[in-house]
XYZ file of C-alpha atoms in Angstrom:
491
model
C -3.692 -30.457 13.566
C -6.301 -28.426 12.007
C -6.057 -25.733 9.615
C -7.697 -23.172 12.212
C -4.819 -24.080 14.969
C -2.171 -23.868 11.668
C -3.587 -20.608 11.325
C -3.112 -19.592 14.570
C 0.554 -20.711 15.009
C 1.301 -19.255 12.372
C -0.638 -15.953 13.570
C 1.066 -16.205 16.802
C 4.866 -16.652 15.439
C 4.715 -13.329 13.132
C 3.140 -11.377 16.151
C 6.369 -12.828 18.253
C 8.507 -11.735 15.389
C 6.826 -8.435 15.220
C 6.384 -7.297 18.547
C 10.789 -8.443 19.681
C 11.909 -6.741 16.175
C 13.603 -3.348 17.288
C 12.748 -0.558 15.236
C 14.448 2.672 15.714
C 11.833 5.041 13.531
C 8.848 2.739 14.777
C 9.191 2.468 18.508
C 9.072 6.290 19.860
C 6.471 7.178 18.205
C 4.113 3.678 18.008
C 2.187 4.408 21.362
C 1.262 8.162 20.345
C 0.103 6.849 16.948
C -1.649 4.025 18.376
C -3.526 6.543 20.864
C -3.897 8.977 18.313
C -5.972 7.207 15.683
C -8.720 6.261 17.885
C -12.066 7.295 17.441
C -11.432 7.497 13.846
C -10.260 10.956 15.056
C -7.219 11.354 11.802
C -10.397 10.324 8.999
C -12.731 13.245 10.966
C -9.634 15.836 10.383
C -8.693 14.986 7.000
C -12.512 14.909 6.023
C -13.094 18.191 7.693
C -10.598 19.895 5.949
C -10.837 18.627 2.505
C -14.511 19.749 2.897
C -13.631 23.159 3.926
C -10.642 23.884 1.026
C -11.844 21.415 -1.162
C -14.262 21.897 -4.719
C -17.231 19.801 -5.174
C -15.151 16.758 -6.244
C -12.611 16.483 -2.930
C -15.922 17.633 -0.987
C -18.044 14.401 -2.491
C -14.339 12.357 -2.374
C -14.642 13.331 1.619
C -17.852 11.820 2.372
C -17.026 8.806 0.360
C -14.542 8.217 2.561
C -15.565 9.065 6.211
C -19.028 7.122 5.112
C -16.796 3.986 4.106
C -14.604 4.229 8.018
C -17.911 4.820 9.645
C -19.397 1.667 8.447
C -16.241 -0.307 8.549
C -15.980 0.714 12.149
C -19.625 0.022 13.165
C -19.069 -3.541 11.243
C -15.749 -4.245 13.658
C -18.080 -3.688 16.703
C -20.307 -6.352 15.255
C -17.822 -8.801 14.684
C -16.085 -8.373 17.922
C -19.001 -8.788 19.453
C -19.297 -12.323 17.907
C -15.550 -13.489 18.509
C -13.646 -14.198 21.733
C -10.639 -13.793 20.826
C -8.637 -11.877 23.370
C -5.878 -9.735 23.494
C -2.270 -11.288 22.603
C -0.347 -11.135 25.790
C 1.829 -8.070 25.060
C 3.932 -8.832 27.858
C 7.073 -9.278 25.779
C 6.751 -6.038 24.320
C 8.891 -3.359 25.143
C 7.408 -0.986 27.849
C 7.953 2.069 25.961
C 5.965 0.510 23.000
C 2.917 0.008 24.258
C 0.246 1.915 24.210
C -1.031 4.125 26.850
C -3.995 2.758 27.895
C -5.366 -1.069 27.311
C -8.365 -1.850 24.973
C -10.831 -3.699 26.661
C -12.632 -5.342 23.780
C -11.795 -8.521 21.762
C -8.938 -8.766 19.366
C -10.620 -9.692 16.259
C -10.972 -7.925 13.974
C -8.945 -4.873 14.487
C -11.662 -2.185 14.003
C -8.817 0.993 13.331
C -7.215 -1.130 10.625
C -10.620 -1.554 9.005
C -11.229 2.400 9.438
C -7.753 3.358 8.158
C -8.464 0.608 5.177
C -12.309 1.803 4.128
C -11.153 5.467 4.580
C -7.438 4.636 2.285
C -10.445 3.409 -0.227
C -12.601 6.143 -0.222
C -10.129 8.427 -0.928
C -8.559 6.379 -3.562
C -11.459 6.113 -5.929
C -11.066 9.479 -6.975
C -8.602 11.974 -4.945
C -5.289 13.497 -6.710
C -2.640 11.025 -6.401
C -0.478 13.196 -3.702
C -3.212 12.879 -1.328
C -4.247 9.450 -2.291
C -0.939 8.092 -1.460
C -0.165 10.168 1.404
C -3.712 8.276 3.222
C -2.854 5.158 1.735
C 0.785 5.746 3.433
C -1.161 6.886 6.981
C -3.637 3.455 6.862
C -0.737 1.260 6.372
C 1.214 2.573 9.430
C -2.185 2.207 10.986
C -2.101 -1.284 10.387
C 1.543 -1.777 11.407
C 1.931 -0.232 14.507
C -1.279 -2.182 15.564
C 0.890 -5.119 14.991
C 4.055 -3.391 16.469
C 2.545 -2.269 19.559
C 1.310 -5.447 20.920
C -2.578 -4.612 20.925
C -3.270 -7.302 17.710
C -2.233 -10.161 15.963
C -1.388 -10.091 12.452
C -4.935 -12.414 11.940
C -6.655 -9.269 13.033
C -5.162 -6.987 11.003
C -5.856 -8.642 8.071
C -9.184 -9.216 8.922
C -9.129 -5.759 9.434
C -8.168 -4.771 6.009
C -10.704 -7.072 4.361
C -13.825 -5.123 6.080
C -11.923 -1.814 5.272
C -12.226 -3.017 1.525
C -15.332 -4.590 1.477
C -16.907 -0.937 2.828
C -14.583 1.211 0.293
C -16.679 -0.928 -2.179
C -20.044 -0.500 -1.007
C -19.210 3.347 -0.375
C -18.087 4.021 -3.805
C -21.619 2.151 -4.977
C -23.206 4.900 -2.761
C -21.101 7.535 -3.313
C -19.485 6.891 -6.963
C -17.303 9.042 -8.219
C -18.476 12.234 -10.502
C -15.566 12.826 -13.000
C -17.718 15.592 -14.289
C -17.340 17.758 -11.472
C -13.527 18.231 -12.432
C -13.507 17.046 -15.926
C -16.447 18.896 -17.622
C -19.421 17.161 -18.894
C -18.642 14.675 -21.973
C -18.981 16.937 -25.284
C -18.400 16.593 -28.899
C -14.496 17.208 -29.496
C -14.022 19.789 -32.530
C -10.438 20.247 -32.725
C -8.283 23.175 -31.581
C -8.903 26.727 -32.297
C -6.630 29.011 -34.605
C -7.179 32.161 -32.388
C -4.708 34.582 -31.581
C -4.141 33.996 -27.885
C -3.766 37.339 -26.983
C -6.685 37.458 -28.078
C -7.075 39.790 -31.397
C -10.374 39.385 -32.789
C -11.997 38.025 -29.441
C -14.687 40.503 -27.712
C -15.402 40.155 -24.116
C -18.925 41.270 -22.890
C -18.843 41.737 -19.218
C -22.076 41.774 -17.089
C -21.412 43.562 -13.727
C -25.159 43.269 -12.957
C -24.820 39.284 -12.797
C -24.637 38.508 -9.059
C -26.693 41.506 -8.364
C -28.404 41.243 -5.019
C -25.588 38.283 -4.160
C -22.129 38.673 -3.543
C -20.006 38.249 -6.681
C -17.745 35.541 -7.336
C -15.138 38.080 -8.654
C -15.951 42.071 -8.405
C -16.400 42.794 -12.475
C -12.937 45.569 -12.107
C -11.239 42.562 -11.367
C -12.370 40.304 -14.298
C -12.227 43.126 -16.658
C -8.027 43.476 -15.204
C -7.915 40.011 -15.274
C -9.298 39.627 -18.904
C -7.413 42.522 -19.734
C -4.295 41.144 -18.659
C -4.613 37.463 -19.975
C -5.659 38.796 -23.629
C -4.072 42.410 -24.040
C -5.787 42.741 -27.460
C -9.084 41.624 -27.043
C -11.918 43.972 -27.393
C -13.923 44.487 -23.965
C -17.430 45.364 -23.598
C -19.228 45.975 -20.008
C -22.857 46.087 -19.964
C -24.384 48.615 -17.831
C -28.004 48.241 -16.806
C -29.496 51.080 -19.759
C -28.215 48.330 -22.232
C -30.295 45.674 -24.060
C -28.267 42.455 -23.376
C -29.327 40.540 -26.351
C -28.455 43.635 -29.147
C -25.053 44.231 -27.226
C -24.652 40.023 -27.348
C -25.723 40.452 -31.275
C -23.715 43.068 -32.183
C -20.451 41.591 -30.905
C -20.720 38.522 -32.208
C -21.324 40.212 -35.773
C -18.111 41.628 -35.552
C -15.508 39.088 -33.487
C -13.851 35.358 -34.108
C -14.882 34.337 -30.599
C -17.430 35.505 -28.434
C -16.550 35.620 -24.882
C -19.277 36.324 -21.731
C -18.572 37.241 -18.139
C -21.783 36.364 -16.577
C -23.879 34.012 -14.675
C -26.405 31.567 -16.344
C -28.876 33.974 -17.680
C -25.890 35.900 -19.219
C -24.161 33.036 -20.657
C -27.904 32.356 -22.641
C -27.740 35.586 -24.710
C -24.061 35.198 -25.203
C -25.441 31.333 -26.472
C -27.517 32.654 -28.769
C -25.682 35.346 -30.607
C -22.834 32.767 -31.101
C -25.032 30.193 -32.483
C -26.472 33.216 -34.583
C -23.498 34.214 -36.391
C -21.675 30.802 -35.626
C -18.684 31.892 -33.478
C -17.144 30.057 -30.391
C -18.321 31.035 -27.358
C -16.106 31.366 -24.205
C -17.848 31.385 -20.941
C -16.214 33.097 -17.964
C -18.235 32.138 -15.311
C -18.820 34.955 -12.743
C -22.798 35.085 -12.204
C -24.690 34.015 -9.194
C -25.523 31.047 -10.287
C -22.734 29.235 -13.222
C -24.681 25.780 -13.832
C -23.565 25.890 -17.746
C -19.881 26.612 -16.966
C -19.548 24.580 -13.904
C -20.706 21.799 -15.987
C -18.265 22.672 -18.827
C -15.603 21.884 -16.110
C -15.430 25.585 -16.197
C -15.006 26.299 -12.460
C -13.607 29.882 -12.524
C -12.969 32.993 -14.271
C -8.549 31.922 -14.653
C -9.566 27.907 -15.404
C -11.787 29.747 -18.388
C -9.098 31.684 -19.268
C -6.773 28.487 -19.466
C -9.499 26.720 -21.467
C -9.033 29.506 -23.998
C -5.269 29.446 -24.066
C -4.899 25.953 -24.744
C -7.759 26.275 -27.421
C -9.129 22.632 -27.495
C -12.697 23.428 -28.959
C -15.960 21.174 -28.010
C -19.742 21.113 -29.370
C -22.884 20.893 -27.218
C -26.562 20.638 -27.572
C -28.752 23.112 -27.118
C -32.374 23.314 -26.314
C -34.855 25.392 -28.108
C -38.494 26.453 -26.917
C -40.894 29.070 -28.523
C -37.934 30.995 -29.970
C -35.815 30.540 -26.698
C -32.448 28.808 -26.924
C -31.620 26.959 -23.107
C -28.120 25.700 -21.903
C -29.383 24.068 -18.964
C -33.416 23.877 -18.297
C -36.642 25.791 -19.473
C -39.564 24.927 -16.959
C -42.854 26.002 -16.026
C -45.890 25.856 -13.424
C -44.332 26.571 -9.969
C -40.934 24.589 -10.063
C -38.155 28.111 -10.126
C -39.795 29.588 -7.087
C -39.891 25.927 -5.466
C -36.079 25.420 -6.011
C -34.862 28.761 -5.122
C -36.378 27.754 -1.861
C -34.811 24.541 -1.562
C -31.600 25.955 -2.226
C -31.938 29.261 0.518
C -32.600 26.413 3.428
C -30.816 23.236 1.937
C -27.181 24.359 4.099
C -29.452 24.906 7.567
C -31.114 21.756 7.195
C -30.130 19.551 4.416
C -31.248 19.163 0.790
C -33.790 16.341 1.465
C -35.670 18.205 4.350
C -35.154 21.620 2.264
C -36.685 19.867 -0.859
C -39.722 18.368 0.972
C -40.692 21.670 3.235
C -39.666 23.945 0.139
C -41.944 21.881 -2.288
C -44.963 21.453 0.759
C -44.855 25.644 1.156
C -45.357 25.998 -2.807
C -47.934 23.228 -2.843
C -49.871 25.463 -0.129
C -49.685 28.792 -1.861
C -50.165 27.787 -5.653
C -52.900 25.874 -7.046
C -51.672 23.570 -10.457
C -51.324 24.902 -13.861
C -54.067 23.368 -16.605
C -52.089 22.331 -19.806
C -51.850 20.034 -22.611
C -48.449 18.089 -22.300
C -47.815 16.309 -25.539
C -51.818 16.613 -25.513
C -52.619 14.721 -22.912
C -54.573 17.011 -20.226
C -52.323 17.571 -17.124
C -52.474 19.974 -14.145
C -49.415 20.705 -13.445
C -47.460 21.621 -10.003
C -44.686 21.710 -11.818
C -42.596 20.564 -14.914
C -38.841 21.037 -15.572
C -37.452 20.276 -19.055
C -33.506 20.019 -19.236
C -30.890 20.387 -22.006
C -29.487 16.384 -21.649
C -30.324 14.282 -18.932
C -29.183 15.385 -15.849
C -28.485 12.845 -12.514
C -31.254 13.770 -9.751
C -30.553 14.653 -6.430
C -33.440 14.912 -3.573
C -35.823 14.441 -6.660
C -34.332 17.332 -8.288
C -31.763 17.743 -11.304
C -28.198 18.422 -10.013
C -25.596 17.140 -12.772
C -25.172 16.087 -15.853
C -23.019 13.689 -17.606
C -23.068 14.746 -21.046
C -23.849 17.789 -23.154
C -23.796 15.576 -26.379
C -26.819 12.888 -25.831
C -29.369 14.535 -28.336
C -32.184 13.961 -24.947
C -34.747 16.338 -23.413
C -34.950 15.617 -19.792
C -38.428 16.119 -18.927
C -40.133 15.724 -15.662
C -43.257 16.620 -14.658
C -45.592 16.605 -10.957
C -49.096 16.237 -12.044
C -52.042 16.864 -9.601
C -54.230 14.157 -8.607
C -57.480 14.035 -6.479
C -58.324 13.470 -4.136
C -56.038 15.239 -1.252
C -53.824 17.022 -4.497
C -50.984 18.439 -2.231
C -50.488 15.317 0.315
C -50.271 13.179 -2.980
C -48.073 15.380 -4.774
C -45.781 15.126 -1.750
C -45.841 11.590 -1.621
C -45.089 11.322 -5.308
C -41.887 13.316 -5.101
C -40.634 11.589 -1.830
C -41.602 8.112 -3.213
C -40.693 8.505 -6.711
C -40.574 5.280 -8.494
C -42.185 3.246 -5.594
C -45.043 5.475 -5.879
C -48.083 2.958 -6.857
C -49.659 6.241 -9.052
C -47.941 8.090 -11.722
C -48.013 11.783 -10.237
C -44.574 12.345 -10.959
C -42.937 11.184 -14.009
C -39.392 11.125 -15.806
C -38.359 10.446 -19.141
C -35.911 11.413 -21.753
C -37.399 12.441 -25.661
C -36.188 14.583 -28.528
C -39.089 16.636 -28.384
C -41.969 17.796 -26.167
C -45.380 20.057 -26.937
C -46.969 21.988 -24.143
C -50.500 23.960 -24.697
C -51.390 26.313 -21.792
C -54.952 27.652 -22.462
C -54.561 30.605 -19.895
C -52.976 33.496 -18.862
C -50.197 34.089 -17.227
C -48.021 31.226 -19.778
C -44.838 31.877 -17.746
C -41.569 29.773 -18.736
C -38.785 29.959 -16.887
C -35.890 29.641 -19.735
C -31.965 29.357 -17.762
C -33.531 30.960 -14.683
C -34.959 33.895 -16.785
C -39.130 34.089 -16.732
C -40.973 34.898 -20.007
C -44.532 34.495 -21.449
C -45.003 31.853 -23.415
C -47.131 31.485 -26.259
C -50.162 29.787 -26.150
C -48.880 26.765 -27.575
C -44.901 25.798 -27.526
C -42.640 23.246 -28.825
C -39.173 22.036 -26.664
C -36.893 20.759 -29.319
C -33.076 19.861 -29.380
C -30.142 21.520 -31.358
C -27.671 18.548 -30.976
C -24.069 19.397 -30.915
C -25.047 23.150 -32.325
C -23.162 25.043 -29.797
C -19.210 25.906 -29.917
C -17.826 26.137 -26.586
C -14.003 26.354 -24.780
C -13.639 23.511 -22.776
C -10.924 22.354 -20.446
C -8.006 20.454 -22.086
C -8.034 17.851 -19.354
C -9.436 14.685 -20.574
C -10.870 11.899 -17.705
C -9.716 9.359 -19.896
């Protein structure tokens, strides 16, 4: 007897076993279970709503998942295609436990199992533990009652599983998981802070004009009651629009232990500066319209700040410098702000690659390239974006970062090129490293000298535009910044 018909004896005998054994809890409900997974229909739901209450990790931890059952499925249909092995004659099965309506396809493999399995894994590599064990719970009883109801061997199921793990794999590779998007960024630990956490000697600045034009993440009354309420004795400052952002920022870091700054990006900058100034720890509070720093600080809201602060655990992180400028997150010039702002306005109506591509062909038709000296070589420059660290690239363009403690300028510039400039410069973006010219380049340095010969020398320093001077340095602070940082560790 071969091993194959073995095998299949043995396949046969547990299905026998499985499909006579009585099962109060199982039986009642195995044919609406059965019906109801199909279609991957339980993976859509569970998908759909993680992405609509879900942060940026559970949303990324979502299409992990739904990518990994989607490909599992569509390999099932392969593979059935290629077997003919039929259905196990359910017969013996109890009436009331079969299934409503008869699957007309072969047995092997069973394609839900491999769905619930590559889903189950998709949500493992990264989801809280509750809801990692709650779909691992739902793809096993997948995998039983496909058993229990008649519709596959056990052989199936198993082969079944194996896909379902085999896509989780190549998922993850695809989609991997970003710790950082729950965790914070990877810093310099500097112990815990000695503060009073009531906060006596702490002054909050509070910048109501931060999500002006936008609607605010948290109307500044409420993060000034909020504050108020969370440290009772800390001094509060609101900025109204007559003040000068950068004496208030000065002045109240002359006179506190800890600087704190309710603000978006361009906020959080002065804040940054008067703290490395007088060298007090600076708490960010993010409530701007844009909150890159914070975000990345793990930082994702005005009450996880507050936490941070509370439990006191202290972290250092670069800082960029540029003509007198100190950056948390990227200084850049030539055309690349307006070019991004674009790209994010249209990226949720039609994606971020198709945003990225018509958002950087519409500034490549309106601007003509800047003329500069980049570590003096002679460029003309589209545009050039110089980050503090290096930061993971989506559609071509910086998203994340890993690290706020890597010492590394992340610089990357879009050169012009002749002939047909703008068609090239598109093709360098899109193509990236496969591009056989060196348009558009990427790499990570310490420091970086830019010479613009004419006027306007705009730089674009955390979102903010200045003039330059003629010639400018980038440079790196490493680990010069004090920050609050969240006193969950990934590890």
């Amino acid at each position: 007897m071969s091993p194959t018909h073995r095998l299949h004896k043995l396949d046969k005998r547990i299905y026998d076993w499985a499909t006579r054994t009585r099962s109060p809890l199982l039986d009642p409900h195995t044919p609406k279970f059965v019906q109801a997974t199909d279609n991957m229909a339980p993976w859509f739901l569970v998908s759909a709503t993680l992405a609509a209450t879900g942060g940026p990790r559970l949303r990324r931890t979502a299409l992990r998942a739904i990518l990994a059952a989607g490909t599992a499925n569509a390999v099932s249909a392969v593979v059935k295609k290629l077997s003919d092995r039929g259905r196990p004659d359910s017969s013996a099965v109890p009436l009331a436990r079969r299934p409503y309506r008869s699957y007309p396809s072969t047995s092997f493999p069973s394609g839900h199992t491999a769905a619930a399995a590559a889903y189950a894994g998709g949500i493992m590599a990264d989801a809280p533990k509750p809801l990692a064990a709650l779909v691992a719970t739902l793809a096993g009883t997948v995998a039983i009652s496909r058993v229990h109801s008649g519709v596959h061997y056990p052989g199936d199921v198993l082969a079944g599983l194996a896909i379902g793990a085999g896509t989780a794999l190549v998922a993850r590779a695809m989609v991997p998981p970003r710790p950082e998007l729950t965790f914070g960024a990877r810093t310099v630990p500097d112990g815990v802070s000695d503060v009073d956490r009531e906060g006596e000697g702490v002054t909050v600045v509070v910048n109501p004009q931060s999500a002006a034009g936008t609607v605010a993440p948290l109307p500044a009354a409420d993060v000034t009651s909020r504050v108020a309420r969370a440290l009772p004795k800390a001094r509060i400052l609101p900025l109204s629009a007559q003040d000068d952002i950068a004496e208030t920022m000065d002045r109240a870091a002359r006179t506190c232990r800890v600087l704190a700054v309710a603000g978006g990006d361009g906020t959080v900058n002065a804040g940054a500066k008067a703290a490395l100034a007088h060298d007090r720890p600076l708490l960010v509070l993010p409530d701007g319209t844009l909150n890159n720093f914070a975000r990345t600080l793990g930082l994702t809201s005005v009450d996880v700040a507050l936490r941070a602060f509370d439990n006191g655990r202290l972290a250092r992180v670069d800082v960029g410098e540029v003509d007198g400028r100190v950056f948390l997150n990227t200084a850049s010039f030539g055309s690349y702000p307006r070019m991004v702002e674009r790209r994010d306005r249209w990226a949720e109506r039609i994606g971020k690659w198709p945003a990225f591509a018509l958002a950087l062909w519409r500034d490549l038709l309106e601007v003509s390239p800047t003329t500069a000296l980049v570590d003096g070589e002679p460029t003309r420059v589209w545009w050039a974006f110089v980050g503090n660290c290096r930061y993971r690239t989506h559609a071509r363009v910086p998203a994340l970062r890993e690290r706020l403690d890597d010492g590394r300028l992340d610089v990357r510039v879009l050169s012009a090129r002749e002939p047909f400039p703008r068609v090239r410069a598109l093709g360098d973006v899109l193509l990236g490293r496969l591009s056989p010219d060196k348009g558009y380049t990427e790499r990570l340095t310490t420091e970086m000298s830019l010479t613009i010969p004419e006027e306007p020398r705009l730089l674009a320093v955390d979102g903010e535009v200045a003039e330059g001077s003629a010639r400018v340095v980038f440079t790196k602070r490493p680990a010069a910044l004090r920050v609050f940082v969240p006193a969950v560790d990934p590890e």
